[in-house]
Tab-separated table of C-alpha atoms in Angstrom:
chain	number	residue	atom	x	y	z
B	1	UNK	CA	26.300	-6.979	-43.151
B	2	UNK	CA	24.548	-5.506	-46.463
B	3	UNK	CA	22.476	-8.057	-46.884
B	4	UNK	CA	21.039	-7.844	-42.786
B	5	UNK	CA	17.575	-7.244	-42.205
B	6	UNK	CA	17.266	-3.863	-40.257
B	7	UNK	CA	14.385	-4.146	-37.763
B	8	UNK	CA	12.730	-1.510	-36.090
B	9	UNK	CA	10.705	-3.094	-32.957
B	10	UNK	CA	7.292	-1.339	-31.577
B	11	UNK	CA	6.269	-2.559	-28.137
B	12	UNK	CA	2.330	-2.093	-27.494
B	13	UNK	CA	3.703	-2.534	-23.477
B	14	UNK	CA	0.219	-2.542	-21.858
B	15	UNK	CA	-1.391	-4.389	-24.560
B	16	UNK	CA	1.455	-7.521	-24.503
B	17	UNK	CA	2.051	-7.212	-20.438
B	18	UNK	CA	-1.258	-7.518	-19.472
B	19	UNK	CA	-2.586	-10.156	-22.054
B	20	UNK	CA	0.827	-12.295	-20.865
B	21	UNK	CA	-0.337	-11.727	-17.537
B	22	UNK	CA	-3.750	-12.407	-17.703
B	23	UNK	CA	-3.526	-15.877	-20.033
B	24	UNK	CA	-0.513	-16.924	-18.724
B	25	UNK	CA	-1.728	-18.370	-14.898
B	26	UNK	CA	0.019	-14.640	-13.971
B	27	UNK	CA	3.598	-15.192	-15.027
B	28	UNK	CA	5.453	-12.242	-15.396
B	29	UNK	CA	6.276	-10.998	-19.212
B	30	UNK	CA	9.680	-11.336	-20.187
B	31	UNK	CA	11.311	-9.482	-23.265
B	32	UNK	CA	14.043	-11.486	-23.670
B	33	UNK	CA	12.622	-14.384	-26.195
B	34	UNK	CA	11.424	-11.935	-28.277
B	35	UNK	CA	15.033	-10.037	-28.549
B	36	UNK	CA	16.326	-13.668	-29.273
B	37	UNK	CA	13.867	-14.469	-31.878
B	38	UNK	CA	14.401	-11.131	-33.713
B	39	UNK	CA	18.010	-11.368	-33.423
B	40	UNK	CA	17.629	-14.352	-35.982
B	41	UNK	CA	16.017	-12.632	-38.455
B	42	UNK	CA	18.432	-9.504	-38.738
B	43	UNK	CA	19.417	-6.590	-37.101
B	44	UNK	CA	17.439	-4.746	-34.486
B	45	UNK	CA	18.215	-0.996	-34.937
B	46	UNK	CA	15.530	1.117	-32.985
B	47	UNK	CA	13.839	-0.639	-30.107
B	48	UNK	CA	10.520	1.628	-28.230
B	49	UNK	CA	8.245	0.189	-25.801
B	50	UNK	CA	4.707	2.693	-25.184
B	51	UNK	CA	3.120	2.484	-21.798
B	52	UNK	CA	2.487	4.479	-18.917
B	53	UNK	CA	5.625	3.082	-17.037
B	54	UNK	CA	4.083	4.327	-13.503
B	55	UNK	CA	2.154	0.530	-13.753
B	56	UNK	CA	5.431	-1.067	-14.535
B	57	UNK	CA	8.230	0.311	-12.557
B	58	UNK	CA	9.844	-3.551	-12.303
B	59	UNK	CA	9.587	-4.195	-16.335
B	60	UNK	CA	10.432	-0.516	-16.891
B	61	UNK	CA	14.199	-2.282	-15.233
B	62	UNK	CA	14.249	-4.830	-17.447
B	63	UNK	CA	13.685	-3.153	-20.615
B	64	UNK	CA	16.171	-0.848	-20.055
B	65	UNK	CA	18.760	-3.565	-19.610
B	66	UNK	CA	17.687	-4.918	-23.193
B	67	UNK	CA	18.377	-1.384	-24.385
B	68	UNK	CA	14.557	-0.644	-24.855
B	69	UNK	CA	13.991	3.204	-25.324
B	70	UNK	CA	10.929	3.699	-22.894
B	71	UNK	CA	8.112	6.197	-24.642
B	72	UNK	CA	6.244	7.680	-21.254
B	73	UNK	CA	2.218	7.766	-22.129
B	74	UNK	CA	0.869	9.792	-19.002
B	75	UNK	CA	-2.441	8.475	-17.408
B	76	UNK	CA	-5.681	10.157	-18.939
B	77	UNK	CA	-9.034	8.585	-17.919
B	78	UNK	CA	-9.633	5.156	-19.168
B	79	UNK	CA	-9.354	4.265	-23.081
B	80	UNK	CA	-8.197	7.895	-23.722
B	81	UNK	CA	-4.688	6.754	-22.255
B	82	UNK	CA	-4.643	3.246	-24.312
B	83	UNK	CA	-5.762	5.064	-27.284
B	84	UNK	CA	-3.023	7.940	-26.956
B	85	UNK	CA	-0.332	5.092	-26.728
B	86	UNK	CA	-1.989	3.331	-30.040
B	87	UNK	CA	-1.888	6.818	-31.952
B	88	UNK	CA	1.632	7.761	-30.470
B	89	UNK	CA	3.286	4.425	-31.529
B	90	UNK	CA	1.646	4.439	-35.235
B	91	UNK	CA	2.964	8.167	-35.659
B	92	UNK	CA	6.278	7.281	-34.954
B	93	UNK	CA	6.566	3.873	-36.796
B	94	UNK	CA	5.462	5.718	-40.047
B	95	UNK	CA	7.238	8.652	-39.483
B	96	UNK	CA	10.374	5.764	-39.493
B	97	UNK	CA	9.199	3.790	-42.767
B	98	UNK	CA	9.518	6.973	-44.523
B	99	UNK	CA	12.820	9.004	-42.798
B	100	UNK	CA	14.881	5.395	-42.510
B	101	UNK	CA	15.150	3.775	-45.878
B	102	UNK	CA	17.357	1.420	-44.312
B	103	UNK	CA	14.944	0.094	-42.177
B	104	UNK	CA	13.029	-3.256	-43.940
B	105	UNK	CA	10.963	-4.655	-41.162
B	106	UNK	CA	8.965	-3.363	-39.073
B	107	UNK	CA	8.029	-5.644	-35.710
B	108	UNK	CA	4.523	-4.331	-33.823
B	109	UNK	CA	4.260	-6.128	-30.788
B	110	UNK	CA	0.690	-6.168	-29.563
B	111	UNK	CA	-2.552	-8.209	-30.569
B	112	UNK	CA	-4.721	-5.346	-30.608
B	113	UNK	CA	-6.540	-5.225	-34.181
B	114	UNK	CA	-5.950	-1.403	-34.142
B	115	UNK	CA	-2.869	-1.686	-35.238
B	116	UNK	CA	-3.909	-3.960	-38.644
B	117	UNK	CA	-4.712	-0.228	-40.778
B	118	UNK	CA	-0.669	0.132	-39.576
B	119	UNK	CA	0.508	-2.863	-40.687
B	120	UNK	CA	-1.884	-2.929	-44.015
B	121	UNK	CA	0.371	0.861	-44.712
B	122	UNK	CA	3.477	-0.576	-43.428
B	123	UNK	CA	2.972	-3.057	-46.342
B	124	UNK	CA	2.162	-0.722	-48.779
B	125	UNK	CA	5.549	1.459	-48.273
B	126	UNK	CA	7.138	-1.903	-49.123
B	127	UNK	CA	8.418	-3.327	-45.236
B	128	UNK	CA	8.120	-6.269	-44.024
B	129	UNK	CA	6.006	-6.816	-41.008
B	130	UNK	CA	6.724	-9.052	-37.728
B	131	UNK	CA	3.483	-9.340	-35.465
B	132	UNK	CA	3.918	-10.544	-32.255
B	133	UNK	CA	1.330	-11.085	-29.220
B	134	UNK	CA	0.020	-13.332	-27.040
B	135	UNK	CA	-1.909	-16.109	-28.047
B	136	UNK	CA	-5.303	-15.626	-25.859
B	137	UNK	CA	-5.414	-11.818	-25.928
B	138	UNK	CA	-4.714	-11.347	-29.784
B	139	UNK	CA	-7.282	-10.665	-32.130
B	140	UNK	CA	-7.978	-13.042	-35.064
B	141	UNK	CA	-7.755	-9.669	-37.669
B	142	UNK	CA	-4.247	-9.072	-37.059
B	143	UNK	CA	-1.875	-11.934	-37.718
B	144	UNK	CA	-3.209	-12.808	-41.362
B	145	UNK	CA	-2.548	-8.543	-41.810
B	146	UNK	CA	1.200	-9.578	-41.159
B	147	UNK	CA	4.176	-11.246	-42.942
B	148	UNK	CA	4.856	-12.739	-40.446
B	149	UNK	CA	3.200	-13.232	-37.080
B	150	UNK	CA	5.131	-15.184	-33.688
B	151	UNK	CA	3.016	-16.020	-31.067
B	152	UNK	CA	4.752	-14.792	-27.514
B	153	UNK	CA	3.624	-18.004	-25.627
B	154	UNK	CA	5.472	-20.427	-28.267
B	155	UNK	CA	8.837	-18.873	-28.458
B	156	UNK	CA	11.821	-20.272	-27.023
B	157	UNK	CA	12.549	-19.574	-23.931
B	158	UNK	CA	9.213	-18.737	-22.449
B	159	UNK	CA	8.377	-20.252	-19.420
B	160	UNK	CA	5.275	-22.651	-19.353
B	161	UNK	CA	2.463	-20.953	-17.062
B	162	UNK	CA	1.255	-23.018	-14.037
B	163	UNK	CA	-1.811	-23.419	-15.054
B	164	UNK	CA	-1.359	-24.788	-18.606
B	165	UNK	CA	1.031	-27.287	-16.731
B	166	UNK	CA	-1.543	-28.190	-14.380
B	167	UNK	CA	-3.438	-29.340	-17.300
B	168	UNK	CA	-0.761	-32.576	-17.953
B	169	UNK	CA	-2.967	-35.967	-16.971
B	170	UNK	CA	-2.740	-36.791	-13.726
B	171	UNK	CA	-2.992	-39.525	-11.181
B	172	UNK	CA	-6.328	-39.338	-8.630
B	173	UNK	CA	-4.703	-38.303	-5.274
B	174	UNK	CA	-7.999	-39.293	-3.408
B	175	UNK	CA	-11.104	-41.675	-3.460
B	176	UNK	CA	-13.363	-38.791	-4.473
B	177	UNK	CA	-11.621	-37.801	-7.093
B	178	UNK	CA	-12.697	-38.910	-10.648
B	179	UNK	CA	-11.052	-38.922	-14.084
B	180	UNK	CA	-10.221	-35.118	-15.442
B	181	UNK	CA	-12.670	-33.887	-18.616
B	182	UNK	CA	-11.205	-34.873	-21.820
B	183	UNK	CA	-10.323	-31.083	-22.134
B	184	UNK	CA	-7.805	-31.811	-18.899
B	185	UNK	CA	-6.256	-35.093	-20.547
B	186	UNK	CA	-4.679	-33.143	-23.670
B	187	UNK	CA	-0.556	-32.248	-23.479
B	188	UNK	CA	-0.606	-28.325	-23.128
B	189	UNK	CA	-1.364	-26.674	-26.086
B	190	UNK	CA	1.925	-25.417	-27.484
B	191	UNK	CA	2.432	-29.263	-27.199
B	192	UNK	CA	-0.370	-30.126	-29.450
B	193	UNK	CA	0.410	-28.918	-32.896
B	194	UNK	CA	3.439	-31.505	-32.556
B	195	UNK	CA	1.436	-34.374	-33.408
B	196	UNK	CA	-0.183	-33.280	-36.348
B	197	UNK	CA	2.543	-33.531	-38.426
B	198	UNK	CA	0.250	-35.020	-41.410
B	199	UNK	CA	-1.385	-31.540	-41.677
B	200	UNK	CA	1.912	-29.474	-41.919
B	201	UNK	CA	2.665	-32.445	-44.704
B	202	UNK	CA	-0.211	-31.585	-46.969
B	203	UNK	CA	0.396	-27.918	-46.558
B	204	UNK	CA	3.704	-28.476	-48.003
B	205	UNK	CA	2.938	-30.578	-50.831
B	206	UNK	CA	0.091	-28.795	-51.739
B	207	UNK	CA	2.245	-25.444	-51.672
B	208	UNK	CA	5.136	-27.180	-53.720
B	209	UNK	CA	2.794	-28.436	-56.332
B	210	UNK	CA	1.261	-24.692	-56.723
B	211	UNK	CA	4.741	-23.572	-56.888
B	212	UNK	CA	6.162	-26.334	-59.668
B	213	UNK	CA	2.382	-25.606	-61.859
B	214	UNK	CA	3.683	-21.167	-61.351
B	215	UNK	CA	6.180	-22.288	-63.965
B	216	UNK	CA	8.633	-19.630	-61.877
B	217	UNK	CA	11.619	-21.303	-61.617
B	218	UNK	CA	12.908	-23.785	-59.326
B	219	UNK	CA	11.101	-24.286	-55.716
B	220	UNK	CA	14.113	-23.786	-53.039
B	221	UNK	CA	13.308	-24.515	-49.212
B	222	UNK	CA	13.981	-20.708	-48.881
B	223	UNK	CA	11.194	-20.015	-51.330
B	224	UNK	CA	8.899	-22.767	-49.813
B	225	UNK	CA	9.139	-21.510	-46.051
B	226	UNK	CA	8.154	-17.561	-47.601
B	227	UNK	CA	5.041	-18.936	-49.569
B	228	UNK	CA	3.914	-21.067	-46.202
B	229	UNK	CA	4.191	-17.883	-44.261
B	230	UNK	CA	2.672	-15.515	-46.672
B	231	UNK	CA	-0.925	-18.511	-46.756
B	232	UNK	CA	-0.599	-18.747	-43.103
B	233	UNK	CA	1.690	-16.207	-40.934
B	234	UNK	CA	1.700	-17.578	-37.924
B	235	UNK	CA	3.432	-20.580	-39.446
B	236	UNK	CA	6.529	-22.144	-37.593
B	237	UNK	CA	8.477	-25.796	-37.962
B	238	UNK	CA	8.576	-25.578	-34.137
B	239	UNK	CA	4.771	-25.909	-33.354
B	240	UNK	CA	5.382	-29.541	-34.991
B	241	UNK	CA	8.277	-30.165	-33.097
B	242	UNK	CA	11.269	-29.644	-35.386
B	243	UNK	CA	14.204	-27.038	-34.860
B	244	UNK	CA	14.442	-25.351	-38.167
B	245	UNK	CA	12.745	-25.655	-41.262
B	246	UNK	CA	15.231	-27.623	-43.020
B	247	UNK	CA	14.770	-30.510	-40.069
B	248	UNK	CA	11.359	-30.658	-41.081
B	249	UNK	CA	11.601	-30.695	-44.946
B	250	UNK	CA	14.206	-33.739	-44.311
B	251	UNK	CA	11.492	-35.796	-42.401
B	252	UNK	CA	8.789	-35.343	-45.299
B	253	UNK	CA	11.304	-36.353	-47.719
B	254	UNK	CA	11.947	-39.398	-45.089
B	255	UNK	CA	8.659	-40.335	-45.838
B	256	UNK	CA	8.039	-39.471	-49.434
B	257	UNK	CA	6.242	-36.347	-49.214
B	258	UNK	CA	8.874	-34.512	-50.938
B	259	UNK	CA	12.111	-34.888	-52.471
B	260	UNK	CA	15.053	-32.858	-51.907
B	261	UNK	CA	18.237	-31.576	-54.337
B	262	UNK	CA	21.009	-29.352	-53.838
B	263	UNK	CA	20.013	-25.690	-54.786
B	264	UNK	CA	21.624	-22.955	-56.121
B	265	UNK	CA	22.702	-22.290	-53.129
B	266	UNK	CA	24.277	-24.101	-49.927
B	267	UNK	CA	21.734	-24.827	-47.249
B	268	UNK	CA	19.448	-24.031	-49.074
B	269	UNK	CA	18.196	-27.364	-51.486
B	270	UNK	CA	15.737	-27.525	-54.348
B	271	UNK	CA	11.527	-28.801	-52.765
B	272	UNK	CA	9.987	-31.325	-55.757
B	273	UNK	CA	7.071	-33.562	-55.224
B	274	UNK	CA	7.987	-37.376	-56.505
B	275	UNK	CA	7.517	-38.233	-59.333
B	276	UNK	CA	7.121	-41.823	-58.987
B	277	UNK	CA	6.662	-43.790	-55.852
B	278	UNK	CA	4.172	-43.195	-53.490
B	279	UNK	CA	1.823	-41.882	-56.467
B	280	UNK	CA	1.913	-44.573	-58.477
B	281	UNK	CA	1.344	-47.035	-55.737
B	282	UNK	CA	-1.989	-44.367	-54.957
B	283	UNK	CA	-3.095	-44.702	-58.722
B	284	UNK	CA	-2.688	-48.451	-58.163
B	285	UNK	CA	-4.954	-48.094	-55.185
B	286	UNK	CA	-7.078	-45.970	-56.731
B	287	UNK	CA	-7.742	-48.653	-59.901
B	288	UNK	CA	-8.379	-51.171	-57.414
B	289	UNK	CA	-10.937	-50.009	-55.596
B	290	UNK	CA	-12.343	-49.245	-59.013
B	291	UNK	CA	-12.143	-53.260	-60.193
B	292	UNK	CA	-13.991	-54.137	-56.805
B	293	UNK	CA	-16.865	-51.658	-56.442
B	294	UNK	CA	-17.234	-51.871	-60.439
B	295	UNK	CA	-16.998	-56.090	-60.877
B	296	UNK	CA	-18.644	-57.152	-63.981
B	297	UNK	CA	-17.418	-53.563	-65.984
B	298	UNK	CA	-19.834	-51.446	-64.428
B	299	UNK	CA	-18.732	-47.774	-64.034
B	300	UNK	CA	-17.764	-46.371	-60.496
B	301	UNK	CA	-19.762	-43.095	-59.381
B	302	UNK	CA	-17.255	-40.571	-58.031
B	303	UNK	CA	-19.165	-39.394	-55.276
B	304	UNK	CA	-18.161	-41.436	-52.196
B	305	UNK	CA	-15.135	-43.261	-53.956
B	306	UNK	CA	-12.762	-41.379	-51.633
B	307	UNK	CA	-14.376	-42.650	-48.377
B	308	UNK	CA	-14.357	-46.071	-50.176
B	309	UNK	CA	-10.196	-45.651	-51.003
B	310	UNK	CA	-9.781	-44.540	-47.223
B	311	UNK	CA	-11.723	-47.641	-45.893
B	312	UNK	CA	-8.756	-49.497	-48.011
B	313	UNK	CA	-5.532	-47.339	-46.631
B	314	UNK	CA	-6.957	-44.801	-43.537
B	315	UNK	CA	-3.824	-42.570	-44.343
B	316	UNK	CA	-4.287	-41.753	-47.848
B	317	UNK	CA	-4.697	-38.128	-48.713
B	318	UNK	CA	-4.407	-36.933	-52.460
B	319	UNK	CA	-3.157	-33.795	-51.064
B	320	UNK	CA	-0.103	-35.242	-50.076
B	321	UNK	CA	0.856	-35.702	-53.463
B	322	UNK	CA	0.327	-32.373	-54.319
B	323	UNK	CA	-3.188	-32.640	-56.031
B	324	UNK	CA	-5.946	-29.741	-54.639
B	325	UNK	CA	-8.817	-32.256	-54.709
B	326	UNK	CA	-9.751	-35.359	-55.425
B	327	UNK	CA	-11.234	-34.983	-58.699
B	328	UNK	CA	-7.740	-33.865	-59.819
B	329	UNK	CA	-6.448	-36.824	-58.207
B	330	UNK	CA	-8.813	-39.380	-60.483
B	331	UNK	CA	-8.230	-36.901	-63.466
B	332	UNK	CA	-4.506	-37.357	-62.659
B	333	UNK	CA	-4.793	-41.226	-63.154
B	334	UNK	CA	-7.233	-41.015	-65.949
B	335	UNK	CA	-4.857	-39.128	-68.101
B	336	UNK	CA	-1.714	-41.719	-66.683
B	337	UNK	CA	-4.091	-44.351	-68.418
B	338	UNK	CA	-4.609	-46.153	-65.114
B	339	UNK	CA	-8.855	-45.678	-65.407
B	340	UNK	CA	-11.329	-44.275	-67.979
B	341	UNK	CA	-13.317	-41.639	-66.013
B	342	UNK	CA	-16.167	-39.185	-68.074
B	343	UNK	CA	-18.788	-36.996	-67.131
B	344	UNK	CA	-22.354	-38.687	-66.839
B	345	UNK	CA	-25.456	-36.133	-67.073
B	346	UNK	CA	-27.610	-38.650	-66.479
B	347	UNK	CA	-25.861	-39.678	-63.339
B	348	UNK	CA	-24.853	-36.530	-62.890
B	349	UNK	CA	-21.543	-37.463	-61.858
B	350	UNK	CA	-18.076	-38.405	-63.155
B	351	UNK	CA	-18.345	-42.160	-63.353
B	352	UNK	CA	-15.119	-44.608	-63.352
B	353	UNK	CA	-14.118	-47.705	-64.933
B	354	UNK	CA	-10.756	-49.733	-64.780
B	355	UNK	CA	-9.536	-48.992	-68.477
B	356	UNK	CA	-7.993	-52.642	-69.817
């Protein structure tokens, strides 16, 4: 129980109703996924929703049910009332950060970018902060101001709208009827970050090799999932289709992305990059590629190599190995003694040749 998160949660109600019901195809918002997914990160000990509850006499039920203290805003003409709701709920969540010591996160629910001078202050008093709004009506300057930021329309238990589902290919249902845009042939878009599982792969390795070169002690997954979400908050295993984070660093170690030890603790096991392996086997690639473009001993330019390594394996991707560019990559196999590679002014390039 020490050791719990305490959580104080800040509903911007008009702000998160309306944008769910306005990008949503009109479903009605629902509070409960976002009580579930703050249950799993600690404790939720002061719960306020700000709205003028005269426009939401149905929702003003169902917060109360979820315990929900309800903050009345009383209609004033027109952004007078939405900014007297703004002001009221950033008065009383700093009034908290300093009178609750207790109190480590703060959660602002809305994805209006007048909150991000909150959160930046939040931050400064040393609390961690939980954004959460909905995907189409949240500004692009507030989730990088969080710790953490959850999208409303990709947590569990929120309903898919009609119309993202009517956006699933379908079959022509008459002789008129042609082929949907390409736009109408993609899987919903909560859907789509599932397949892109090579791009969550490079983040990692590339995170994991800045972590290993920090020279700050062993990289645990624990460590690993807090540096992913401090580059990118809005970072979750579940937009590429794995349950928890620890389901995901098993199927990059699956393929050789990563390799995983036991860690200081249980559950919680030590991130490396291999040593061995899949690098070599690039290096060997790599010198190659070299031989061929260079036959007869003449030296390789660097500029356009990598297309020429990709035209030879499509998948390869130096950051997958943990190397930021690659220049690093060739510098990488230059000092392994795999290729000579120097600088040319006269080319005014780094040029190559298969050392040997």
């Amino acid at each position: 129980m020490e050791h719990e998160d305490r959580i104080a949660l800040f509903l911007d109600y008009e702000n998160l109703a309306l944008g769910a019901r306005d990008h949503r195809g009109g479903a009605d918002f629902d509070f409960r996924p976002i009580a579930d997914a703050l249950a799993e990160r600690g404790r939720v000990v002061v719960r306020r929703a700000y709205a003028d509850w005269s426009y939401f006499d149905e929702d003003r039920r169902m917060l109360t049910r979820s315990h929900v203290e309800l903050i009345e805003i009383p209609q004033r003409m027109g952004a007078s009332r939405k900014n007297a709701a703004d002001i009221k709920m950033a008065v009383d969540a700093i009034e908290l950060a300093f009178e609750r010591d207790y109190i480590s996160t703060f959660v602002i629910c809305s994805g209006d970018s007048d909150f991000t001078p909150l959160v930046h202050k939040l931050r400064e008093l040393n609390k961690r902060v939980i954004g959460v709004g909905v995907e189409g009506s949240t500004s692009a300057l507030l989730p990088p101001a969080c710790d953490e930021f959850l999208y409303y329309d990709r947590l569990e238990g929120v309903d898919i709208p009609p119309a993202r589902a009517q956006r699933r290919p379908a079959r022509p249902t008459g002789p008129d009827q042609r082929p949907a845009e390409p736009e109408a042939d993609r899987l919903p878009e909560h859907e789509e970050p599932g397949r892109d599982v090579d791009s969550i792969a490079v983040q990692v390795a590339q995170t994991v090799a800045g972590l290993q070169g920090s020279a700050n002690g062993e990289v645990t997954a624990s460590r690993l999932k807090r540096t992913l979400l401090r580059k990118d908050p809005t970072f979750s295993e579940s937009d590429y289709g794995f349950r928890t984070f620890g389901e995901l660093l098993r199927h990059l170690a699956e393929r050789s992305v990563i390799e995983l030890a036991e860690g200081p603790a249980k559950g919680d096991p030590e991130v490396s990059l291999p040593e061995h392996g899949d690098r070599e086997m690039a290096f060997g690639l790599l010198r190659g590629v070299v031989a061929d473009l260079g036959s007869g001993g003449n030296p390789v330019a660097l500029s356009g190599l990598k297309n020429q390594v990709r035209r030879a394996r499509p998948d390869f991707s130096e950051k997958k190995l943990g190397y930021r560019s690659f220049l690093q990559f060739c510098k990488a196999a230059a000092t392994a003694g795999v290729l000579d590679l120097r600088w040319s002014p006269e080319a005014d390039d780094y040029l190559l040749t298969t050392s040997g």
